[in-house]
PDB file of C-alpha atoms in Angstrom:
ATOM      1  CA  UNK C   1       4.510   6.557 -71.404  1.00 78.00           C
ATOM      2  CA  UNK C   2       6.092   9.895 -72.153  1.00 89.00           C
ATOM      3  CA  UNK C   3       9.845  10.264 -71.734  1.00 91.00           C
ATOM      4  CA  UNK C   4       9.350  13.042 -69.153  1.00 84.00           C
ATOM      5  CA  UNK C   5       7.097  10.775 -67.062  1.00 87.00           C
ATOM      6  CA  UNK C   6       9.557   7.884 -67.252  1.00 91.00           C
ATOM      7  CA  UNK C   7      12.399  10.194 -66.215  1.00 90.00           C
ATOM      8  CA  UNK C   8      10.418  11.423 -63.217  1.00 89.00           C
ATOM      9  CA  UNK C   9       9.686   7.850 -62.149  1.00 92.00           C
ATOM     10  CA  UNK C  10      13.384   6.969 -62.357  1.00 94.00           C
ATOM     11  CA  UNK C  11      14.280  10.078 -60.340  1.00 93.00           C
ATOM     12  CA  UNK C  12      11.759   9.138 -57.641  1.00 94.00           C
ATOM     13  CA  UNK C  13      13.135   5.588 -57.498  1.00 95.00           C
ATOM     14  CA  UNK C  14      16.691   6.901 -57.099  1.00 96.00           C
ATOM     15  CA  UNK C  15      15.667   9.335 -54.351  1.00 95.00           C
ATOM     16  CA  UNK C  16      13.709   6.593 -52.589  1.00 96.00           C
ATOM     17  CA  UNK C  17      16.753   4.336 -52.737  1.00 97.00           C
ATOM     18  CA  UNK C  18      18.839   7.114 -51.155  1.00 97.00           C
ATOM     19  CA  UNK C  19      16.297   7.458 -48.337  1.00 97.00           C
ATOM     20  CA  UNK C  20      16.243   3.695 -47.780  1.00 97.00           C
ATOM     21  CA  UNK C  21      20.045   3.510 -47.780  1.00 97.00           C
ATOM     22  CA  UNK C  22      20.218   6.357 -45.254  1.00 97.00           C
ATOM     23  CA  UNK C  23      17.721   4.666 -42.957  1.00 97.00           C
ATOM     24  CA  UNK C  24      19.437   1.278 -43.173  1.00 97.00           C
ATOM     25  CA  UNK C  25      22.862   2.846 -42.634  1.00 97.00           C
ATOM     26  CA  UNK C  26      21.456   4.923 -39.762  1.00 95.00           C
ATOM     27  CA  UNK C  27      22.737   8.071 -41.420  1.00 95.00           C
ATOM     28  CA  UNK C  28      20.419  11.038 -40.836  1.00 95.00           C
ATOM     29  CA  UNK C  29      22.263  13.246 -43.327  1.00 94.00           C
ATOM     30  CA  UNK C  30      21.907  10.745 -46.200  1.00 96.00           C
ATOM     31  CA  UNK C  31      18.258  10.138 -45.307  1.00 96.00           C
ATOM     32  CA  UNK C  32      17.577  13.878 -45.294  1.00 96.00           C
ATOM     33  CA  UNK C  33      19.352  14.287 -48.617  1.00 95.00           C
ATOM     34  CA  UNK C  34      17.009  11.760 -50.245  1.00 95.00           C
ATOM     35  CA  UNK C  35      13.987  13.248 -48.498  1.00 96.00           C
ATOM     36  CA  UNK C  36      14.940  16.751 -49.613  1.00 95.00           C
ATOM     37  CA  UNK C  37      15.197  15.552 -53.195  1.00 95.00           C
ATOM     38  CA  UNK C  38      11.725  13.975 -52.959  1.00 95.00           C
ATOM     39  CA  UNK C  39      10.336  17.209 -51.485  1.00 95.00           C
ATOM     40  CA  UNK C  40      11.842  19.219 -54.350  1.00 94.00           C
ATOM     41  CA  UNK C  41      10.372  16.791 -56.885  1.00 93.00           C
ATOM     42  CA  UNK C  42       6.955  16.980 -55.224  1.00 93.00           C
ATOM     43  CA  UNK C  43       6.919  20.785 -55.221  1.00 94.00           C
ATOM     44  CA  UNK C  44       7.997  20.819 -58.862  1.00 90.00           C
ATOM     45  CA  UNK C  45       4.933  18.715 -59.721  1.00 90.00           C
ATOM     46  CA  UNK C  46       2.579  20.547 -57.359  1.00 92.00           C
ATOM     47  CA  UNK C  47       3.340  23.785 -59.228  1.00 92.00           C
ATOM     48  CA  UNK C  48       2.266  22.374 -62.623  1.00 90.00           C
ATOM     49  CA  UNK C  49      -1.257  23.899 -62.444  1.00 90.00           C
ATOM     50  CA  UNK C  50       0.289  27.305 -61.717  1.00 89.00           C
ATOM     51  CA  UNK C  51       2.035  27.226 -65.060  1.00 86.00           C
ATOM     52  CA  UNK C  52       5.526  28.320 -65.852  1.00 88.00           C
ATOM     53  CA  UNK C  53       8.450  26.465 -67.287  1.00 91.00           C
ATOM     54  CA  UNK C  54       9.972  23.324 -65.861  1.00 88.00           C
ATOM     55  CA  UNK C  55      13.088  25.388 -65.165  1.00 92.00           C
ATOM     56  CA  UNK C  56      11.152  27.907 -63.038  1.00 94.00           C
ATOM     57  CA  UNK C  57       9.291  25.183 -61.131  1.00 93.00           C
ATOM     58  CA  UNK C  58      12.553  23.299 -60.588  1.00 92.00           C
ATOM     59  CA  UNK C  59      14.265  26.372 -59.153  1.00 94.00           C
ATOM     60  CA  UNK C  60      11.393  26.939 -56.723  1.00 95.00           C
ATOM     61  CA  UNK C  61      11.064  23.286 -55.730  1.00 94.00           C
ATOM     62  CA  UNK C  62      14.734  22.548 -55.256  1.00 95.00           C
ATOM     63  CA  UNK C  63      15.397  25.887 -53.529  1.00 96.00           C
ATOM     64  CA  UNK C  64      12.703  25.018 -50.983  1.00 96.00           C
ATOM     65  CA  UNK C  65      14.234  21.540 -50.619  1.00 95.00           C
ATOM     66  CA  UNK C  66      17.692  23.055 -50.049  1.00 96.00           C
ATOM     67  CA  UNK C  67      16.340  25.262 -47.261  1.00 97.00           C
ATOM     68  CA  UNK C  68      14.587  22.237 -45.729  1.00 96.00           C
ATOM     69  CA  UNK C  69      17.787  20.194 -45.927  1.00 95.00           C
ATOM     70  CA  UNK C  70      19.920  22.930 -44.371  1.00 96.00           C
ATOM     71  CA  UNK C  71      17.522  23.470 -41.452  1.00 96.00           C
ATOM     72  CA  UNK C  72      17.093  19.723 -40.902  1.00 95.00           C
ATOM     73  CA  UNK C  73      20.853  19.110 -40.901  1.00 95.00           C
ATOM     74  CA  UNK C  74      21.338  21.905 -38.374  1.00 95.00           C
ATOM     75  CA  UNK C  75      18.673  20.324 -36.162  1.00 95.00           C
ATOM     76  CA  UNK C  76      20.303  16.898 -36.478  1.00 94.00           C
ATOM     77  CA  UNK C  77      23.702  18.360 -35.638  1.00 93.00           C
ATOM     78  CA  UNK C  78      22.497  20.052 -32.459  1.00 95.00           C
ATOM     79  CA  UNK C  79      20.200  17.198 -31.449  1.00 91.00           C
ATOM     80  CA  UNK C  80      22.973  14.755 -30.928  1.00 72.00           C
TER      81      UNK C  80
END
């Protein structure tokens, strides 16, 4: 297994643990943080066929995840 692949698997496990912790602790903000990280990671990998550097794909993926997280936290705040 390539080092890059192993690193991605570890990152997904950490993000999944954050989501699980947030759910078990009944903390929407922690759950959304983990979910946003998983969304960023997914977009980073979805963009592989498009080409470009890992840096470029990371900026796009994690920027989208940051927007998602901000909107979701605003919705959680005003929902109760």
